Amino acid sequence: MQKIKEKANRCEMCTKPGCIVGCPLDNDIKGFIKSVKEENYKEAYNILSKTTVLESVCGRVCPHEKQCQGACLREIKKSPVKIGALEAFVGDLAIKNNWKIRGKTNSAYHVAVVGGGPAGLTCAAFLKKNGINVTIYEKHDHLGGLLYHGIPSFRLPRDITEKTIKKIIDLGIEVKYNEVLGKTITLKQLERKYDAVFISIGANMPNKMKIPGEKLKGVYGGNAFLENKTELDCQDKTIIVLGGGNVSIDVARTVKRKGAKNVIIVYRKEEAELTADLDEVMAAKKDGVKFIFKNNIIKILGKNKVKGVELIKTRYKKVDGKELLENVRGSRHKMDCDYVISAIGSHANRRTMNSLNLELTKNGKIKIDKKGHTSKKKVFAGGDAAGSIGTVAWAARAGRNAAYEIIEYLKKKEGNKNV
Ligand SMILES: Cc1cc2nc3c(=O)[nH]c(=O)nc-3n(C[C@H](O)[C@H](O)[C@H](O)COP(=O)(O)OP(=O)(O)OC[C@H]3O[C@@H](n4cnc5c(N)ncnc54)[C@H](O)[C@@H]3O)c2cc1C
């Protein structure tokens, strides 16, 4: 507790707190830290609960340096208030003491939420808090989405995810597991059965590398690898991971923990251009992950299974005043390896998206307006499936704001059943 108070006491209670502006969820950071300073922890939790239900999760995995902490007054001296740690502390205390999320009595309305990741869970929680009955339809036999089958447990402990989800479901939310939109259930069926539908099915299909050898045994997509917990024998293997984002770092650190001898991340640009968070890059290096920068994989070698990769060096060339990356002629070289895991981005499941008969963006995501409305009147969408910025907090924000919009929609419906 002493350490937490010390952290809280570093907050200067700014008149115009940048941290709140930096938080995708608009959490009242100044307000909750003030309560922590006063040792009124339950009040701190109540303040956070107004805007979020993922305190313990966001406190751990948000890219704080790009969000709240990046906008902290103390960031000027490179020592921001540790807002993430304080939020996680309050969230954990709420779990430990079984502090409930406050809710209103039930109305006669019932909404279906499809997909139980951060967007769906948050939407369901804010609907239920406001008295709307909710049923979540989830493809897997567990909730959490990428909190569970994306972010590795060494960064987000499973029990924290599970207890956070339990607290939300305990509000009285019904869950139907192993239900796949577009397969076991259609959007039309949901539209008929419910007063409104919120779709938050994520976008976790790995992008293809589009190079020869991609279909060989031993080539995996990073997102699918983490989601399906592919039982890969990594013991003493050499594994090449392609990509410079957080997913490639998570994959590399995961296979390292599974016993891989050499784990090498290949990135086509320079180290300074990695899109992964700096902390994560440092942690990967500490784990023994190696990096090869300014190289591209142009071919995966092997007959039936992976034997190695062919790489080519890259460099920047100025064309019409713009710096463009190009392959360097005559710089091809080979490397042996046992597996190749690509982590070069992800997309939504095209078949599912096309089955919905909703207007889509040119990237194949669900087209929504600023308030989460899709092209169908009673259907709303949010999170990665609808092109949110790909973080937990932005997905949660989309879910929460859509919940408020659904409530407005229900209020305006003919024969209002009292929201
Ligand atoms: C490896 C990895 C690490 C990450 N690390 C971080 C991090 O440290 N910090 C951070 O802020 N963000 C991180 N992210 C991004 C973040 O996890 C996502 O932006 C966020 O989870 C998106 O939430 P969502 O609810 O929109 O989708 P998801 O979390 O993908 O949830 C979608 C849910 O819908 C379900 N579903 C899918 N299809 C169907 C269907 N047809 N029918 C029914 N259910 C369906 C899925 O099973 C899942 O439960 C990471 C992502 C990955 C892949």
mmCIF file with all atom_site columns, C-alpha atoms in Angstrom, residues 219-355:
data_model
loop_
_atom_site.group_PDB
_atom_site.id
_atom_site.type_symbol
_atom_site.label_atom_id
_atom_site.label_alt_id
_atom_site.label_comp_id
_atom_site.label_asym_id
_atom_site.label_entity_id
_atom_site.label_seq_id
_atom_site.pdbx_PDB_ins_code
_atom_site.Cartn_x
_atom_site.Cartn_y
_atom_site.Cartn_z
_atom_site.occupancy
_atom_site.B_iso_or_equiv
_atom_site.pdbx_formal_charge
_atom_site.auth_seq_id
_atom_site.auth_comp_id
_atom_site.auth_asym_id
_atom_site.auth_atom_id
_atom_site.pdbx_PDB_model_num
ATOM 1   C CA . VAL A 1 219 ? 4.583   -21.941 -41.744 1.00 0.00 ? 219 VAL A CA 1
ATOM 2   C CA . TYR A 1 220 ? 2.087   -20.285 -39.405 1.00 0.00 ? 220 TYR A CA 1
ATOM 3   C CA . GLY A 1 221 ? 0.194   -17.028 -39.113 1.00 0.00 ? 221 GLY A CA 1
ATOM 4   C CA . GLY A 1 222 ? 1.031   -15.317 -35.796 1.00 0.00 ? 222 GLY A CA 1
ATOM 5   C CA . ASN A 1 223 ? -2.548  -14.415 -34.809 1.00 0.00 ? 223 ASN A CA 1
ATOM 6   C CA . ALA A 1 224 ? -3.899  -17.890 -35.602 1.00 0.00 ? 224 ALA A CA 1
ATOM 7   C CA . PHE A 1 225 ? -0.901  -19.459 -33.844 1.00 0.00 ? 225 PHE A CA 1
ATOM 8   C CA . LEU A 1 226 ? -1.692  -17.599 -30.612 1.00 0.00 ? 226 LEU A CA 1
ATOM 9   C CA . GLU A 1 227 ? -5.486  -17.975 -30.924 1.00 0.00 ? 227 GLU A CA 1
ATOM 10  C CA . ASN A 1 228 ? -5.520  -21.695 -31.525 1.00 0.00 ? 228 ASN A CA 1
ATOM 11  C CA . LYS A 1 229 ? -2.623  -22.418 -29.154 1.00 0.00 ? 229 LYS A CA 1
ATOM 12  C CA . THR A 1 230 ? -1.045  -24.497 -31.922 1.00 0.00 ? 230 THR A CA 1
ATOM 13  C CA . GLU A 1 231 ? 0.716   -27.393 -30.233 1.00 0.00 ? 231 GLU A CA 1
ATOM 14  C CA . LEU A 1 232 ? 4.050   -26.720 -31.819 1.00 0.00 ? 232 LEU A CA 1
ATOM 15  C CA . ASP A 1 233 ? 7.117   -28.602 -30.627 1.00 0.00 ? 233 ASP A CA 1
ATOM 16  C CA . CYS A 1 234 ? 9.491   -25.665 -30.196 1.00 0.00 ? 234 CYS A CA 1
ATOM 17  C CA . GLN A 1 235 ? 12.125  -27.476 -28.172 1.00 0.00 ? 235 GLN A CA 1
ATOM 18  C CA . ASP A 1 236 ? 15.585  -26.571 -29.513 1.00 0.00 ? 236 ASP A CA 1
ATOM 19  C CA . LYS A 1 237 ? 14.116  -25.281 -32.760 1.00 0.00 ? 237 LYS A CA 1
ATOM 20  C CA . THR A 1 238 ? 15.151  -22.251 -34.805 1.00 0.00 ? 238 THR A CA 1
ATOM 21  C CA . ILE A 1 239 ? 12.128  -20.085 -35.461 1.00 0.00 ? 239 ILE A CA 1
ATOM 22  C CA . ILE A 1 240 ? 11.915  -17.036 -37.692 1.00 0.00 ? 240 ILE A CA 1
ATOM 23  C CA . VAL A 1 241 ? 9.188   -14.507 -36.973 1.00 0.00 ? 241 VAL A CA 1
ATOM 24  C CA . LEU A 1 242 ? 8.357   -11.926 -39.619 1.00 0.00 ? 242 LEU A CA 1
ATOM 25  C CA . GLY A 1 243 ? 7.068   -8.466  -38.635 1.00 0.00 ? 243 GLY A CA 1
ATOM 26  C CA . GLY A 1 244 ? 7.863   -5.500  -36.423 1.00 0.00 ? 244 GLY A CA 1
ATOM 27  C CA . GLY A 1 245 ? 4.697   -5.045  -34.348 1.00 0.00 ? 245 GLY A CA 1
ATOM 28  C CA . ASN A 1 246 ? 3.523   -6.179  -30.934 1.00 0.00 ? 246 ASN A CA 1
ATOM 29  C CA . VAL A 1 247 ? 2.177   -9.464  -32.305 1.00 0.00 ? 247 VAL A CA 1
ATOM 30  C CA . SER A 1 248 ? 5.586   -10.519 -33.620 1.00 0.00 ? 248 SER A CA 1
ATOM 31  C CA . ILE A 1 249 ? 7.104   -9.735  -30.218 1.00 0.00 ? 249 ILE A CA 1
ATOM 32  C CA . ASP A 1 250 ? 4.395   -11.745 -28.406 1.00 0.00 ? 250 ASP A CA 1
ATOM 33  C CA . VAL A 1 251 ? 4.872   -14.685 -30.779 1.00 0.00 ? 251 VAL A CA 1
ATOM 34  C CA . ALA A 1 252 ? 8.679   -14.576 -30.398 1.00 0.00 ? 252 ALA A CA 1
ATOM 35  C CA . ARG A 1 253 ? 8.499   -14.425 -26.599 1.00 0.00 ? 253 ARG A CA 1
ATOM 36  C CA . THR A 1 254 ? 5.902   -17.223 -26.538 1.00 0.00 ? 254 THR A CA 1
ATOM 37  C CA . VAL A 1 255 ? 7.968   -19.653 -28.643 1.00 0.00 ? 255 VAL A CA 1
ATOM 38  C CA . LYS A 1 256 ? 11.064  -18.784 -26.633 1.00 0.00 ? 256 LYS A CA 1
ATOM 39  C CA . ARG A 1 257 ? 9.150   -19.877 -23.528 1.00 0.00 ? 257 ARG A CA 1
ATOM 40  C CA . LYS A 1 258 ? 8.168   -23.075 -25.336 1.00 0.00 ? 258 LYS A CA 1
ATOM 41  C CA . GLY A 1 259 ? 11.850  -24.004 -25.529 1.00 0.00 ? 259 GLY A CA 1
ATOM 42  C CA . ALA A 1 260 ? 12.980  -22.647 -28.917 1.00 0.00 ? 260 ALA A CA 1
ATOM 43  C CA . LYS A 1 261 ? 16.758  -22.365 -29.173 1.00 0.00 ? 261 LYS A CA 1
ATOM 44  C CA . ASN A 1 262 ? 16.977  -19.500 -31.668 1.00 0.00 ? 262 ASN A CA 1
ATOM 45  C CA . VAL A 1 263 ? 14.186  -17.034 -32.210 1.00 0.00 ? 263 VAL A CA 1
ATOM 46  C CA . ILE A 1 264 ? 14.849  -14.377 -34.817 1.00 0.00 ? 264 ILE A CA 1
ATOM 47  C CA . ILE A 1 265 ? 12.556  -11.512 -35.704 1.00 0.00 ? 265 ILE A CA 1
ATOM 48  C CA . VAL A 1 266 ? 13.035  -10.315 -39.271 1.00 0.00 ? 266 VAL A CA 1
ATOM 49  C CA . TYR A 1 267 ? 11.884  -6.761  -39.946 1.00 0.00 ? 267 TYR A CA 1
ATOM 50  C CA . ARG A 1 268 ? 12.116  -4.974  -43.263 1.00 0.00 ? 268 ARG A CA 1
ATOM 51  C CA . LYS A 1 269 ? 12.768  -1.538  -41.757 1.00 0.00 ? 269 LYS A CA 1
ATOM 52  C CA . GLU A 1 270 ? 15.188  -0.070  -39.203 1.00 0.00 ? 270 GLU A CA 1
ATOM 53  C CA . GLU A 1 271 ? 15.047  -0.745  -35.462 1.00 0.00 ? 271 GLU A CA 1
ATOM 54  C CA . ALA A 1 272 ? 13.764  2.773   -34.736 1.00 0.00 ? 272 ALA A CA 1
ATOM 55  C CA . GLU A 1 273 ? 10.786  2.063   -36.999 1.00 0.00 ? 273 GLU A CA 1
ATOM 56  C CA . LEU A 1 274 ? 9.528   -0.984  -35.094 1.00 0.00 ? 274 LEU A CA 1
ATOM 57  C CA . THR A 1 275 ? 5.853   -0.400  -34.300 1.00 0.00 ? 275 THR A CA 1
ATOM 58  C CA . ALA A 1 276 ? 6.047   -2.637  -31.221 1.00 0.00 ? 276 ALA A CA 1
ATOM 59  C CA . ASP A 1 277 ? 6.182   -0.889  -27.851 1.00 0.00 ? 277 ASP A CA 1
ATOM 60  C CA . LEU A 1 278 ? 9.724   -0.156  -26.726 1.00 0.00 ? 278 LEU A CA 1
ATOM 61  C CA . ASP A 1 279 ? 9.200   -1.943  -23.379 1.00 0.00 ? 279 ASP A CA 1
ATOM 62  C CA . GLU A 1 280 ? 8.147   -5.077  -25.227 1.00 0.00 ? 280 GLU A CA 1
ATOM 63  C CA . VAL A 1 281 ? 11.151  -4.926  -27.562 1.00 0.00 ? 281 VAL A CA 1
ATOM 64  C CA . MET A 1 282 ? 13.472  -4.612  -24.560 1.00 0.00 ? 282 MET A CA 1
ATOM 65  C CA . ALA A 1 283 ? 11.725  -7.525  -22.833 1.00 0.00 ? 283 ALA A CA 1
ATOM 66  C CA . ALA A 1 284 ? 12.105  -9.668  -25.970 1.00 0.00 ? 284 ALA A CA 1
ATOM 67  C CA . LYS A 1 285 ? 15.822  -8.886  -26.145 1.00 0.00 ? 285 LYS A CA 1
ATOM 68  C CA . LYS A 1 286 ? 16.124  -9.826  -22.481 1.00 0.00 ? 286 LYS A CA 1
ATOM 69  C CA . ASP A 1 287 ? 14.392  -13.134 -23.281 1.00 0.00 ? 287 ASP A CA 1
ATOM 70  C CA . GLY A 1 288 ? 17.105  -13.807 -25.854 1.00 0.00 ? 288 GLY A CA 1
ATOM 71  C CA . VAL A 1 289 ? 15.122  -12.980 -29.005 1.00 0.00 ? 289 VAL A CA 1
ATOM 72  C CA . LYS A 1 290 ? 17.401  -11.787 -31.833 1.00 0.00 ? 290 LYS A CA 1
ATOM 73  C CA . PHE A 1 291 ? 16.523  -9.220  -34.503 1.00 0.00 ? 291 PHE A CA 1
ATOM 74  C CA . ILE A 1 292 ? 17.515  -8.862  -38.138 1.00 0.00 ? 292 ILE A CA 1
ATOM 75  C CA . PHE A 1 293 ? 16.615  -5.411  -39.431 1.00 0.00 ? 293 PHE A CA 1
ATOM 76  C CA . LYS A 1 294 ? 16.407  -4.080  -42.990 1.00 0.00 ? 294 LYS A CA 1
ATOM 77  C CA . ASN A 1 295 ? 15.705  -7.509  -44.464 1.00 0.00 ? 295 ASN A CA 1
ATOM 78  C CA . ASN A 1 296 ? 12.718  -9.045  -46.196 1.00 0.00 ? 296 ASN A CA 1
ATOM 79  C CA . ILE A 1 297 ? 11.832  -12.731 -46.544 1.00 0.00 ? 297 ILE A CA 1
ATOM 80  C CA . ILE A 1 298 ? 11.251  -13.401 -50.239 1.00 0.00 ? 298 ILE A CA 1
ATOM 81  C CA . LYS A 1 299 ? 10.974  -17.193 -50.249 1.00 0.00 ? 299 LYS A CA 1
ATOM 82  C CA . ILE A 1 300 ? 10.422  -20.024 -47.799 1.00 0.00 ? 300 ILE A CA 1
ATOM 83  C CA . LEU A 1 301 ? 12.666  -22.963 -48.589 1.00 0.00 ? 301 LEU A CA 1
ATOM 84  C CA . GLY A 1 302 ? 11.909  -26.672 -48.268 1.00 0.00 ? 302 GLY A CA 1
ATOM 85  C CA . LYS A 1 303 ? 10.223  -29.547 -50.098 1.00 0.00 ? 303 LYS A CA 1
ATOM 86  C CA . ASN A 1 304 ? 7.270   -30.520 -47.934 1.00 0.00 ? 304 ASN A CA 1
ATOM 87  C CA . LYS A 1 305 ? 8.267   -28.751 -44.774 1.00 0.00 ? 305 LYS A CA 1
ATOM 88  C CA . VAL A 1 306 ? 10.234  -25.619 -43.951 1.00 0.00 ? 306 VAL A CA 1
ATOM 89  C CA . LYS A 1 307 ? 14.019  -25.914 -44.151 1.00 0.00 ? 307 LYS A CA 1
ATOM 90  C CA . GLY A 1 308 ? 14.917  -22.240 -44.235 1.00 0.00 ? 308 GLY A CA 1
ATOM 91  C CA . VAL A 1 309 ? 14.229  -18.851 -45.736 1.00 0.00 ? 309 VAL A CA 1
ATOM 92  C CA . GLU A 1 310 ? 15.697  -16.700 -48.451 1.00 0.00 ? 310 GLU A CA 1
ATOM 93  C CA . LEU A 1 311 ? 16.184  -13.102 -47.373 1.00 0.00 ? 311 LEU A CA 1
ATOM 94  C CA . ILE A 1 312 ? 17.029  -9.937  -49.218 1.00 0.00 ? 312 ILE A CA 1
ATOM 95  C CA . LYS A 1 313 ? 18.434  -6.726  -47.762 1.00 0.00 ? 313 LYS A CA 1
ATOM 96  C CA . THR A 1 314 ? 16.438  -3.513  -48.020 1.00 0.00 ? 314 THR A CA 1
ATOM 97  C CA . ARG A 1 315 ? 17.327  0.174   -48.169 1.00 0.00 ? 315 ARG A CA 1
ATOM 98  C CA . TYR A 1 316 ? 15.574  3.480   -48.503 1.00 0.00 ? 316 TYR A CA 1
ATOM 99  C CA . LYS A 1 317 ? 15.666  5.248   -51.860 1.00 0.00 ? 317 LYS A CA 1
ATOM 100 C CA . LYS A 1 318 ? 14.401  8.756   -52.537 1.00 0.00 ? 318 LYS A CA 1
ATOM 101 C CA . VAL A 1 319 ? 11.752  8.798   -55.291 1.00 0.00 ? 319 VAL A CA 1
ATOM 102 C CA . ASP A 1 320 ? 10.001  12.120  -56.029 1.00 0.00 ? 320 ASP A CA 1
ATOM 103 C CA . GLY A 1 321 ? 11.096  13.425  -52.643 1.00 0.00 ? 321 GLY A CA 1
ATOM 104 C CA . LYS A 1 322 ? 9.695   10.403  -50.822 1.00 0.00 ? 322 LYS A CA 1
ATOM 105 C CA . GLU A 1 323 ? 11.776  7.758   -49.010 1.00 0.00 ? 323 GLU A CA 1
ATOM 106 C CA . LEU A 1 324 ? 10.715  4.393   -50.445 1.00 0.00 ? 324 LEU A CA 1
ATOM 107 C CA . LEU A 1 325 ? 11.903  1.005   -49.235 1.00 0.00 ? 325 LEU A CA 1
ATOM 108 C CA . GLU A 1 326 ? 13.418  -1.205  -51.918 1.00 0.00 ? 326 GLU A CA 1
ATOM 109 C CA . ASN A 1 327 ? 15.153  -4.574  -52.065 1.00 0.00 ? 327 ASN A CA 1
ATOM 110 C CA . VAL A 1 328 ? 18.916  -4.362  -52.654 1.00 0.00 ? 328 VAL A CA 1
ATOM 111 C CA . ARG A 1 329 ? 19.928  -6.210  -55.813 1.00 0.00 ? 329 ARG A CA 1
ATOM 112 C CA . GLY A 1 330 ? 22.440  -9.013  -55.338 1.00 0.00 ? 330 GLY A CA 1
ATOM 113 C CA . SER A 1 331 ? 21.937  -9.124  -51.560 1.00 0.00 ? 331 SER A CA 1
ATOM 114 C CA . ARG A 1 332 ? 19.992  -12.389 -51.333 1.00 0.00 ? 332 ARG A CA 1
ATOM 115 C CA . HIS A 1 333 ? 21.096  -14.744 -48.588 1.00 0.00 ? 333 HIS A CA 1
ATOM 116 C CA . LYS A 1 334 ? 19.761  -17.896 -46.954 1.00 0.00 ? 334 LYS A CA 1
ATOM 117 C CA . MET A 1 335 ? 19.115  -18.950 -43.374 1.00 0.00 ? 335 MET A CA 1
ATOM 118 C CA . ASP A 1 336 ? 18.169  -22.359 -41.994 1.00 0.00 ? 336 ASP A CA 1
ATOM 119 C CA . CYS A 1 337 ? 15.155  -22.627 -39.711 1.00 0.00 ? 337 CYS A CA 1
ATOM 120 C CA . ASP A 1 338 ? 12.464  -25.069 -38.565 1.00 0.00 ? 338 ASP A CA 1
ATOM 121 C CA . TYR A 1 339 ? 9.416   -22.818 -38.592 1.00 0.00 ? 339 TYR A CA 1
ATOM 122 C CA . VAL A 1 340 ? 8.351   -19.463 -40.001 1.00 0.00 ? 340 VAL A CA 1
ATOM 123 C CA . ILE A 1 341 ? 5.666   -17.489 -38.208 1.00 0.00 ? 341 ILE A CA 1
ATOM 124 C CA . SER A 1 342 ? 4.397   -14.389 -39.942 1.00 0.00 ? 342 SER A CA 1
ATOM 125 C CA . ALA A 1 343 ? 3.004   -11.493 -37.936 1.00 0.00 ? 343 ALA A CA 1
ATOM 126 C CA . ILE A 1 344 ? 2.438   -8.855  -40.578 1.00 0.00 ? 344 ILE A CA 1
ATOM 127 C CA . GLY A 1 345 ? -1.044  -7.747  -39.624 1.00 0.00 ? 345 GLY A CA 1
ATOM 128 C CA . SER A 1 346 ? -4.498  -9.246  -39.589 1.00 0.00 ? 346 SER A CA 1
ATOM 129 C CA . HIS A 1 347 ? -7.882  -8.817  -41.217 1.00 0.00 ? 347 HIS A CA 1
ATOM 130 C CA . ALA A 1 348 ? -11.511 -9.682  -40.581 1.00 0.00 ? 348 ALA A CA 1
ATOM 131 C CA . ASN A 1 349 ? -12.913 -13.040 -41.658 1.00 0.00 ? 349 ASN A CA 1
ATOM 132 C CA . ARG A 1 350 ? -14.120 -12.232 -45.191 1.00 0.00 ? 350 ARG A CA 1
ATOM 133 C CA . ARG A 1 351 ? -16.608 -15.069 -45.418 1.00 0.00 ? 351 ARG A CA 1
ATOM 134 C CA . THR A 1 352 ? -18.303 -14.059 -42.165 1.00 0.00 ? 352 THR A CA 1
ATOM 135 C CA . MET A 1 353 ? -18.313 -10.385 -43.115 1.00 0.00 ? 353 MET A CA 1
ATOM 136 C CA . ASN A 1 354 ? -19.863 -11.086 -46.527 1.00 0.00 ? 354 ASN A CA 1
ATOM 137 C CA . SER A 1 355 ? -22.553 -13.254 -44.934 1.00 0.00 ? 355 SER A CA 1
#
